[in-house]
C-alpha atoms as a PDB file:
ATOM      1  CA  UNK A   1     -24.866  -8.503   3.318  1.00  0.00           C
ATOM      2  CA  UNK A   2     -25.643 -12.853   2.615  1.00  0.00           C
ATOM      3  CA  UNK A   3     -24.923 -15.888   4.103  1.00  0.00           C
ATOM      4  CA  UNK A   4     -23.192 -16.884   1.358  1.00  0.00           C
ATOM      5  CA  UNK A   5     -21.267 -14.568   1.470  1.00  0.00           C
ATOM      6  CA  UNK A   6     -19.418 -14.994   4.195  1.00  0.00           C
ATOM      7  CA  UNK A   7     -17.672 -17.795   2.596  1.00  0.00           C
ATOM      8  CA  UNK A   8     -16.307 -16.479  -0.289  1.00  0.00           C
ATOM      9  CA  UNK A   9     -12.971 -18.197  -1.685  1.00  0.00           C
ATOM     10  CA  UNK A  10     -11.645 -14.222  -1.349  1.00  0.00           C
ATOM     11  CA  UNK A  11     -13.202 -13.411   2.747  1.00  0.00           C
ATOM     12  CA  UNK A  12     -11.567 -16.842   3.829  1.00  0.00           C
ATOM     13  CA  UNK A  13      -8.119 -15.365   2.259  1.00  0.00           C
ATOM     14  CA  UNK A  14      -8.983 -12.537   3.992  1.00  0.00           C
ATOM     15  CA  UNK A  15      -9.582 -13.613   7.093  1.00  0.00           C
ATOM     16  CA  UNK A  16      -5.873 -15.559   6.519  1.00  0.00           C
ATOM     17  CA  UNK A  17      -4.558 -12.097   5.820  1.00  0.00           C
ATOM     18  CA  UNK A  18      -6.015 -10.900   9.224  1.00  0.00           C
ATOM     19  CA  UNK A  19      -4.151 -14.239  10.678  1.00  0.00           C
ATOM     20  CA  UNK A  20      -0.671 -14.038   9.579  1.00  0.00           C
ATOM     21  CA  UNK A  21      -0.710 -10.010  10.396  1.00  0.00           C
ATOM     22  CA  UNK A  22      -1.953 -10.694  14.585  1.00  0.00           C
ATOM     23  CA  UNK A  23       1.278 -13.677  13.725  1.00  0.00           C
ATOM     24  CA  UNK A  24       3.801 -10.645  11.954  1.00  0.00           C
ATOM     25  CA  UNK A  25       2.591  -9.400  15.306  1.00  0.00           C
ATOM     26  CA  UNK A  26       3.106 -11.660  17.959  1.00  0.00           C
ATOM     27  CA  UNK A  27       7.271 -12.175  16.508  1.00  0.00           C
ATOM     28  CA  UNK A  28       9.567 -11.830  18.859  1.00  0.00           C
ATOM     29  CA  UNK A  29      12.784 -10.707  15.836  1.00  0.00           C
ATOM     30  CA  UNK A  30      11.946  -9.094  12.829  1.00  0.00           C
ATOM     31  CA  UNK A  31      12.766 -11.771  10.490  1.00  0.00           C
ATOM     32  CA  UNK A  32       9.950 -13.316  11.386  1.00  0.00           C
ATOM     33  CA  UNK A  33       7.713 -10.533  11.070  1.00  0.00           C
ATOM     34  CA  UNK A  34       8.520  -9.467   8.123  1.00  0.00           C
ATOM     35  CA  UNK A  35       7.614 -12.748   6.856  1.00  0.00           C
ATOM     36  CA  UNK A  36       4.370 -13.379   7.911  1.00  0.00           C
ATOM     37  CA  UNK A  37       3.786  -9.808   6.929  1.00  0.00           C
ATOM     38  CA  UNK A  38       5.212 -11.508   3.504  1.00  0.00           C
ATOM     39  CA  UNK A  39       3.125 -13.872   3.108  1.00  0.00           C
ATOM     40  CA  UNK A  40      -0.332 -10.956   4.259  1.00  0.00           C
ATOM     41  CA  UNK A  41       0.942  -8.824   1.079  1.00  0.00           C
ATOM     42  CA  UNK A  42       1.096 -11.616  -1.058  1.00  0.00           C
ATOM     43  CA  UNK A  43      -2.731 -12.860   0.433  1.00  0.00           C
ATOM     44  CA  UNK A  44      -3.528  -9.446  -0.873  1.00  0.00           C
ATOM     45  CA  UNK A  45      -2.249  -9.832  -4.206  1.00  0.00           C
ATOM     46  CA  UNK A  46      -4.925 -12.451  -4.585  1.00  0.00           C
ATOM     47  CA  UNK A  47      -7.910 -12.819  -2.999  1.00  0.00           C
ATOM     48  CA  UNK A  48      -9.173  -9.721  -5.724  1.00  0.00           C
ATOM     49  CA  UNK A  49      -8.281 -11.808  -8.585  1.00  0.00           C
ATOM     50  CA  UNK A  50      -9.884 -14.857  -6.741  1.00  0.00           C
ATOM     51  CA  UNK A  51     -13.417 -12.907  -5.759  1.00  0.00           C
ATOM     52  CA  UNK A  52     -12.756 -11.812  -9.544  1.00  0.00           C
ATOM     53  CA  UNK A  53     -12.505 -15.176 -11.346  1.00  0.00           C
ATOM     54  CA  UNK A  54     -15.047 -17.458  -9.313  1.00  0.00           C
ATOM     55  CA  UNK A  55     -17.765 -14.146  -9.653  1.00  0.00           C
ATOM     56  CA  UNK A  56     -17.686 -13.496  -5.754  1.00  0.00           C
ATOM     57  CA  UNK A  57     -17.539  -9.800  -5.317  1.00  0.00           C
ATOM     58  CA  UNK A  58     -19.454  -8.598  -2.282  1.00  0.00           C
ATOM     59  CA  UNK A  59     -19.498  -5.298  -0.307  1.00  0.00           C
ATOM     60  CA  UNK A  60     -18.181  -7.894   2.333  1.00  0.00           C
ATOM     61  CA  UNK A  61     -14.912  -7.913   0.796  1.00  0.00           C
ATOM     62  CA  UNK A  62     -14.626  -4.352  -0.829  1.00  0.00           C
ATOM     63  CA  UNK A  63     -14.039  -3.380   2.875  1.00  0.00           C
ATOM     64  CA  UNK A  64     -12.313  -6.832   5.083  1.00  0.00           C
ATOM     65  CA  UNK A  65     -10.019  -6.310   2.213  1.00  0.00           C
ATOM     66  CA  UNK A  66      -9.807  -2.522   2.485  1.00  0.00           C
ATOM     67  CA  UNK A  67      -9.368  -2.238   6.763  1.00  0.00           C
ATOM     68  CA  UNK A  68      -7.416  -5.100   7.127  1.00  0.00           C
ATOM     69  CA  UNK A  69      -5.001  -2.685   3.896  1.00  0.00           C
ATOM     70  CA  UNK A  70      -5.448   0.160   6.285  1.00  0.00           C
ATOM     71  CA  UNK A  71      -4.555  -2.254   9.481  1.00  0.00           C
ATOM     72  CA  UNK A  72      -1.600  -3.506   7.771  1.00  0.00           C
ATOM     73  CA  UNK A  73       0.008  -0.162   6.491  1.00  0.00           C
ATOM     74  CA  UNK A  74       0.203   1.527  10.384  1.00  0.00           C
ATOM     75  CA  UNK A  75       1.000  -1.535  11.412  1.00  0.00           C
ATOM     76  CA  UNK A  76       4.685  -2.024   9.721  1.00  0.00           C
ATOM     77  CA  UNK A  77       4.989   1.695   9.904  1.00  0.00           C
ATOM     78  CA  UNK A  78       4.917   1.756  13.779  1.00  0.00           C
ATOM     79  CA  UNK A  79       7.221  -1.296  14.315  1.00  0.00           C
ATOM     80  CA  UNK A  80       9.748   0.275  11.266  1.00  0.00           C
ATOM     81  CA  UNK A  81       9.784   3.186  13.802  1.00  0.00           C
ATOM     82  CA  UNK A  82      10.934   1.386  16.923  1.00  0.00           C
ATOM     83  CA  UNK A  83      13.564  -0.446  15.384  1.00  0.00           C
ATOM     84  CA  UNK A  84      14.786   2.386  13.582  1.00  0.00           C
ATOM     85  CA  UNK A  85      14.310   4.469  17.303  1.00  0.00           C
ATOM     86  CA  UNK A  86      15.977   2.047  18.576  1.00  0.00           C
ATOM     87  CA  UNK A  87      19.291   2.414  16.538  1.00  0.00           C
ATOM     88  CA  UNK A  88      19.163  -1.027  14.210  1.00  0.00           C
ATOM     89  CA  UNK A  89      19.142   0.355  10.942  1.00  0.00           C
ATOM     90  CA  UNK A  90      21.062   2.632   8.557  1.00  0.00           C
ATOM     91  CA  UNK A  91      20.246   5.791   9.933  1.00  0.00           C
ATOM     92  CA  UNK A  92      22.232   7.108  13.085  1.00  0.00           C
ATOM     93  CA  UNK A  93      21.171   8.475  15.965  1.00  0.00           C
ATOM     94  CA  UNK A  94      21.139  12.028  14.127  1.00  0.00           C
ATOM     95  CA  UNK A  95      18.793  11.230  12.072  1.00  0.00           C
ATOM     96  CA  UNK A  96      16.956   8.444  13.110  1.00  0.00           C
ATOM     97  CA  UNK A  97      14.172  11.118  15.385  1.00  0.00           C
ATOM     98  CA  UNK A  98      13.174  12.123  12.437  1.00  0.00           C
ATOM     99  CA  UNK A  99      12.520   9.204  10.350  1.00  0.00           C
ATOM    100  CA  UNK A 100      10.882   7.903  13.078  1.00  0.00           C
ATOM    101  CA  UNK A 101       8.591  10.946  13.406  1.00  0.00           C
ATOM    102  CA  UNK A 102       8.354  10.997   9.076  1.00  0.00           C
ATOM    103  CA  UNK A 103       7.078   6.650  10.066  1.00  0.00           C
ATOM    104  CA  UNK A 104       4.733   7.695  12.503  1.00  0.00           C
ATOM    105  CA  UNK A 105       3.065  11.591  10.652  1.00  0.00           C
ATOM    106  CA  UNK A 106       2.301   8.263   7.832  1.00  0.00           C
ATOM    107  CA  UNK A 107       0.744   6.162  10.295  1.00  0.00           C
ATOM    108  CA  UNK A 108      -1.177   9.461  10.836  1.00  0.00           C
ATOM    109  CA  UNK A 109      -1.813  11.941   7.530  1.00  0.00           C
ATOM    110  CA  UNK A 110      -1.311   9.118   5.252  1.00  0.00           C
ATOM    111  CA  UNK A 111      -3.176   6.146   6.707  1.00  0.00           C
ATOM    112  CA  UNK A 112      -5.684   7.096   8.888  1.00  0.00           C
ATOM    113  CA  UNK A 113      -6.535  11.116   7.651  1.00  0.00           C
ATOM    114  CA  UNK A 114      -6.257  11.406   3.760  1.00  0.00           C
ATOM    115  CA  UNK A 115      -7.000   7.226   3.469  1.00  0.00           C
ATOM    116  CA  UNK A 116     -10.249   7.864   5.350  1.00  0.00           C
ATOM    117  CA  UNK A 117     -11.780  11.309   5.058  1.00  0.00           C
ATOM    118  CA  UNK A 118     -11.033  10.147   0.469  1.00  0.00           C
ATOM    119  CA  UNK A 119     -13.538   6.743   2.394  1.00  0.00           C
ATOM    120  CA  UNK A 120     -15.817   9.058   4.063  1.00  0.00           C
ATOM    121  CA  UNK A 121     -15.480  11.624   0.322  1.00  0.00           C
ATOM    122  CA  UNK A 122     -16.110   8.615  -1.427  1.00  0.00           C
ATOM    123  CA  UNK A 123     -18.535   6.002   0.549  1.00  0.00           C
ATOM    124  CA  UNK A 124     -20.620   8.053   1.874  1.00  0.00           C
ATOM    125  CA  UNK A 125     -20.896  11.960   0.123  1.00  0.00           C
ATOM    126  CA  UNK A 126     -20.235  10.126  -3.966  1.00  0.00           C
ATOM    127  CA  UNK A 127     -17.475  12.324  -4.437  1.00  0.00           C
ATOM    128  CA  UNK A 128     -15.829  10.378  -7.591  1.00  0.00           C
ATOM    129  CA  UNK A 129     -11.807   9.900  -6.044  1.00  0.00           C
ATOM    130  CA  UNK A 130     -10.558  10.807  -9.328  1.00  0.00           C
ATOM    131  CA  UNK A 131     -11.691  14.234  -7.839  1.00  0.00           C
ATOM    132  CA  UNK A 132      -9.835  14.169  -4.323  1.00  0.00           C
ATOM    133  CA  UNK A 133      -6.594  16.094  -5.660  1.00  0.00           C
ATOM    134  CA  UNK A 134      -6.681  15.159  -8.499  1.00  0.00           C
ATOM    135  CA  UNK A 135      -5.395  19.200 -10.170  1.00  0.00           C
ATOM    136  CA  UNK A 136      -2.231  18.520  -8.711  1.00  0.00           C
ATOM    137  CA  UNK A 137      -0.027  16.302 -11.076  1.00  0.00           C
ATOM    138  CA  UNK A 138       1.455  13.867  -9.091  1.00  0.00           C
ATOM    139  CA  UNK A 139      -1.863  13.024  -7.239  1.00  0.00           C
ATOM    140  CA  UNK A 140      -2.510  12.216 -11.375  1.00  0.00           C
ATOM    141  CA  UNK A 141       0.383  10.370 -11.772  1.00  0.00           C
ATOM    142  CA  UNK A 142      -1.135   7.766  -8.627  1.00  0.00           C
ATOM    143  CA  UNK A 143      -4.126   7.439 -10.130  1.00  0.00           C
ATOM    144  CA  UNK A 144      -3.792   7.261 -13.700  1.00  0.00           C
ATOM    145  CA  UNK A 145      -0.357   6.172 -13.784  1.00  0.00           C
ATOM    146  CA  UNK A 146      -0.151   1.655 -12.509  1.00  0.00           C
ATOM    147  CA  UNK A 147       2.558   1.936 -12.483  1.00  0.00           C
ATOM    148  CA  UNK A 148       3.658   4.237 -10.482  1.00  0.00           C
ATOM    149  CA  UNK A 149       0.380   2.778  -8.651  1.00  0.00           C
ATOM    150  CA  UNK A 150       2.579   0.101  -7.924  1.00  0.00           C
ATOM    151  CA  UNK A 151       5.968   1.396  -7.588  1.00  0.00           C
ATOM    152  CA  UNK A 152       5.025   3.765  -5.162  1.00  0.00           C
ATOM    153  CA  UNK A 153       2.394   1.327  -3.188  1.00  0.00           C
ATOM    154  CA  UNK A 154       5.145  -1.726  -3.096  1.00  0.00           C
ATOM    155  CA  UNK A 155       7.982   1.147  -1.822  1.00  0.00           C
ATOM    156  CA  UNK A 156       6.435   2.026   0.537  1.00  0.00           C
ATOM    157  CA  UNK A 157       5.780  -0.854   1.854  1.00  0.00           C
ATOM    158  CA  UNK A 158       9.494  -1.885   1.172  1.00  0.00           C
ATOM    159  CA  UNK A 159      11.066   0.207   3.180  1.00  0.00           C
ATOM    160  CA  UNK A 160       9.532  -0.071   5.636  1.00  0.00           C
ATOM    161  CA  UNK A 161      10.266  -3.731   5.994  1.00  0.00           C
ATOM    162  CA  UNK A 162      13.534  -2.526   5.155  1.00  0.00           C
ATOM    163  CA  UNK A 163      13.947  -1.121   7.911  1.00  0.00           C
ATOM    164  CA  UNK A 164      12.446  -3.513  10.505  1.00  0.00           C
ATOM    165  CA  UNK A 165      15.015  -5.646   9.523  1.00  0.00           C
ATOM    166  CA  UNK A 166      18.011  -3.372   8.884  1.00  0.00           C
ATOM    167  CA  UNK A 167      18.061  -4.001   4.821  1.00  0.00           C
ATOM    168  CA  UNK A 168      20.632  -0.626   3.490  1.00  0.00           C
ATOM    169  CA  UNK A 169      20.663  -0.711  -0.006  1.00  0.00           C
ATOM    170  CA  UNK A 170      16.589  -2.077   0.076  1.00  0.00           C
ATOM    171  CA  UNK A 171      15.856   1.086   2.321  1.00  0.00           C
ATOM    172  CA  UNK A 172      17.164   2.899  -0.053  1.00  0.00           C
ATOM    173  CA  UNK A 173      15.357   1.386  -3.743  1.00  0.00           C
ATOM    174  CA  UNK A 174      12.383   1.745  -1.804  1.00  0.00           C
ATOM    175  CA  UNK A 175      12.862   5.383  -0.633  1.00  0.00           C
ATOM    176  CA  UNK A 176      11.777   7.941  -4.026  1.00  0.00           C
ATOM    177  CA  UNK A 177       8.502   4.917  -3.468  1.00  0.00           C
ATOM    178  CA  UNK A 178       7.687   5.929   0.148  1.00  0.00           C
ATOM    179  CA  UNK A 179       7.719   9.693  -0.423  1.00  0.00           C
ATOM    180  CA  UNK A 180       5.782  10.065  -3.686  1.00  0.00           C
ATOM    181  CA  UNK A 181       2.495   7.875  -2.047  1.00  0.00           C
ATOM    182  CA  UNK A 182       2.901   9.726   1.169  1.00  0.00           C
ATOM    183  CA  UNK A 183       2.966  12.913  -0.640  1.00  0.00           C
ATOM    184  CA  UNK A 184       0.604  11.824  -3.198  1.00  0.00           C
ATOM    185  CA  UNK A 185      -1.804  11.451  -0.298  1.00  0.00           C
ATOM    186  CA  UNK A 186      -0.970  13.961   1.079  1.00  0.00           C
ATOM    187  CA  UNK A 187      -2.585  16.616  -2.140  1.00  0.00           C
ATOM    188  CA  UNK A 188      -5.042  15.005  -1.960  1.00  0.00           C
ATOM    189  CA  UNK A 189      -5.697  15.795   1.636  1.00  0.00           C
ATOM    190  CA  UNK A 190      -4.436  19.234   1.265  1.00  0.00           C
ATOM    191  CA  UNK A 191      -7.385  19.245  -1.206  1.00  0.00           C
ATOM    192  CA  UNK A 192     -10.308  17.895   0.665  1.00  0.00           C
ATOM    193  CA  UNK A 193      -8.896  20.777   3.525  1.00  0.00           C
ATOM    194  CA  UNK A 194      -8.671  23.683   1.840  1.00  0.00           C
ATOM    195  CA  UNK A 195     -11.763  22.173   0.203  1.00  0.00           C
ATOM    196  CA  UNK A 196      -9.984  23.167  -3.455  1.00  0.00           C
ATOM    197  CA  UNK A 197     -12.301  21.210  -5.641  1.00  0.00           C
ATOM    198  CA  UNK A 198     -15.793  22.123  -3.592  1.00  0.00           C
ATOM    199  CA  UNK A 199     -17.063  23.346  -7.212  1.00  0.00           C
ATOM    200  CA  UNK A 200     -16.366  20.819  -8.762  1.00  0.00           C
ATOM    201  CA  UNK A 201     -17.944  18.136  -6.581  1.00  0.00           C
ATOM    202  CA  UNK A 202     -20.725  20.558  -6.186  1.00  0.00           C
ATOM    203  CA  UNK A 203     -21.508  20.482  -8.878  1.00  0.00           C
ATOM    204  CA  UNK A 204     -20.917  16.837 -10.124  1.00  0.00           C
ATOM    205  CA  UNK A 205     -23.358  16.548  -7.709  1.00  0.00           C
ATOM    206  CA  UNK A 206     -25.740  18.521  -9.640  1.00  0.00           C
ATOM    207  CA  UNK A 207     -25.364  17.096 -12.360  1.00  0.00           C
ATOM    208  CA  UNK A 208     -23.321  19.712 -14.475  1.00  0.00           C
ATOM    209  CA  UNK A 209     -23.190  18.828 -17.891  1.00  0.00           C
ATOM    210  CA  UNK A 210     -25.128  16.041 -19.118  1.00  0.00           C
ATOM    211  CA  UNK A 211     -22.601  14.007 -20.282  1.00  0.00           C
ATOM    212  CA  UNK A 212     -21.462  13.553 -16.447  1.00  0.00           C
ATOM    213  CA  UNK A 213     -25.623  12.965 -16.029  1.00  0.00           C
ATOM    214  CA  UNK A 214     -24.786  10.492 -18.161  1.00  0.00           C
ATOM    215  CA  UNK A 215     -21.666   8.285 -16.921  1.00  0.00           C
ATOM    216  CA  UNK A 216     -22.679   5.500 -14.749  1.00  0.00           C
ATOM    217  CA  UNK A 217     -20.445   4.523 -11.696  1.00  0.00           C
ATOM    218  CA  UNK A 218     -17.506   2.731 -12.409  1.00  0.00           C
ATOM    219  CA  UNK A 219     -18.610  -1.375 -10.467  1.00  0.00           C
ATOM    220  CA  UNK A 220     -15.678  -2.205  -7.191  1.00  0.00           C
ATOM    221  CA  UNK A 221     -13.159  -4.192  -8.204  1.00  0.00           C
ATOM    222  CA  UNK A 222     -12.872  -6.123  -5.386  1.00  0.00           C
ATOM    223  CA  UNK A 223      -9.319  -6.470  -3.351  1.00  0.00           C
ATOM    224  CA  UNK A 224      -8.182  -4.076  -6.128  1.00  0.00           C
ATOM    225  CA  UNK A 225      -6.627  -2.134  -3.312  1.00  0.00           C
ATOM    226  CA  UNK A 226      -4.302   0.674  -3.664  1.00  0.00           C
ATOM    227  CA  UNK A 227      -0.825  -0.835  -2.126  1.00  0.00           C
ATOM    228  CA  UNK A 228      -1.459  -3.611  -5.225  1.00  0.00           C
ATOM    229  CA  UNK A 229      -1.190  -1.102  -7.466  1.00  0.00           C
ATOM    230  CA  UNK A 230      -4.550  -1.130  -9.063  1.00  0.00           C
ATOM    231  CA  UNK A 231      -6.387   1.669  -6.702  1.00  0.00           C
ATOM    232  CA  UNK A 232      -9.873   1.552  -6.711  1.00  0.00           C
ATOM    233  CA  UNK A 233     -11.926   5.089  -7.720  1.00  0.00           C
ATOM    234  CA  UNK A 234     -15.745   3.516  -6.924  1.00  0.00           C
ATOM    235  CA  UNK A 235     -17.239   2.333  -4.090  1.00  0.00           C
ATOM    236  CA  UNK A 236     -19.757  -0.889  -4.609  1.00  0.00           C
ATOM    237  CA  UNK A 237     -23.525   0.335  -5.202  1.00  0.00           C
ATOM    238  CA  UNK A 238     -25.487   1.626  -2.739  1.00  0.00           C
ATOM    239  CA  UNK A 239     -22.576   3.091  -0.796  1.00  0.00           C
ATOM    240  CA  UNK A 240     -24.156   6.281  -1.452  1.00  0.00           C
ATOM    241  CA  UNK A 241     -26.860   6.338   1.161  1.00  0.00           C
ATOM    242  CA  UNK A 242     -26.777   9.817   1.338  1.00  0.00           C
ATOM    243  CA  UNK A 243     -26.066  11.531  -1.533  1.00  0.00           C
ATOM    244  CA  UNK A 244     -28.210   9.072  -3.562  1.00  0.00           C
ATOM    245  CA  UNK A 245     -31.621   9.803  -1.169  1.00  0.00           C
ATOM    246  CA  UNK A 246     -31.314  12.904  -1.660  1.00  0.00           C
ATOM    247  CA  UNK A 247     -30.101  12.954  -5.213  1.00  0.00           C
ATOM    248  CA  UNK A 248     -33.129  10.669  -5.647  1.00  0.00           C
ATOM    249  CA  UNK A 249     -35.937  13.448  -3.335  1.00  0.00           C
ATOM    250  CA  UNK A 250     -34.892  15.799  -5.847  1.00  0.00           C
ATOM    251  CA  UNK A 251     -35.041  14.421  -9.063  1.00  0.00           C
ATOM    252  CA  UNK A 252     -39.155  13.134  -7.385  1.00  0.00           C
ATOM    253  CA  UNK A 253     -39.932  16.568  -6.200  1.00  0.00           C
ATOM    254  CA  UNK A 254     -38.042  18.196 -10.253  1.00  0.00           C
ATOM    255  CA  UNK A 255     -40.420  15.739 -11.789  1.00  0.00           C
ATOM    256  CA  UNK A 256     -43.813  16.390  -9.475  1.00  0.00           C
ATOM    257  CA  UNK A 257     -42.430  20.547  -9.796  1.00  0.00           C
ATOM    258  CA  UNK A 258     -43.069  19.215 -13.877  1.00  0.00           C
ATOM    259  CA  UNK A 259     -45.919  18.026 -14.404  1.00  0.00           C
ATOM    260  CA  UNK A 260     -48.115  20.624 -11.934  1.00  0.00           C
ATOM    261  CA  UNK A 261     -46.474  23.485 -14.243  1.00  0.00           C
ATOM    262  CA  UNK A 262     -47.686  21.075 -17.325  1.00  0.00           C
ATOM    263  CA  UNK A 263     -50.301  21.169 -16.367  1.00  0.00           C
ATOM    264  CA  UNK A 264     -51.682  24.780 -16.327  1.00  0.00           C
ATOM    265  CA  UNK A 265     -49.940  25.598 -19.401  1.00  0.00           C
ATOM    266  CA  UNK A 266     -52.598  22.491 -20.501  1.00  0.00           C
ATOM    267  CA  UNK A 267     -55.804  24.235 -18.260  1.00  0.00           C
END
């Protein structure tokens, strides 16, 4: 990382995102929380555009955006669960514990475990994100159709905010999208845990086909997080250190063996 990246406009926007999120957490009531949280969310909408317009895409910005996204969603879901248990929503006393449990389960399963597993496989092992759960129709819709992705991610946020400020129409309208995004990410997690696509990952790592081997990695789209409907399907150049180092060693070893074989044949 270069020192100047700290002062990129897009990264400064992310610093303000973190600040507004802090003010949201410190808010005395749900409406104040919703105000600061919405400002943070709107800043998330512009940081990526600023980075690309000013040619200021960076790994620092990529990881800042990704980490703040996860923290934001966890905070919103936690506050929503508290509001539901406090009886400040349209859910009755009978349904409230189940709804609160679902919100907290989304924190653990969707925001932490599923996204954590996806990031680990993508950033460390170099597995393309579209190779995780892509056999499920719901995951294909979630990742390939930007309209579905935008609807699902926006609904996920609106459902939490609707619970916090007790807006029943917002809760009801956003519920299908909330469930859709949660189900898609849980399907990806199931695919990873059961190693359903392990053969595909291994094949891509060993260069199963010439076409796969020739395909370049997608360039990182800084700021285009999945919360805003533009799924980040690639990581910054140089992020897959483990896999690349292994691949380079394997290629060098193969080239050396080939050279020795050629020399023996000539003699």
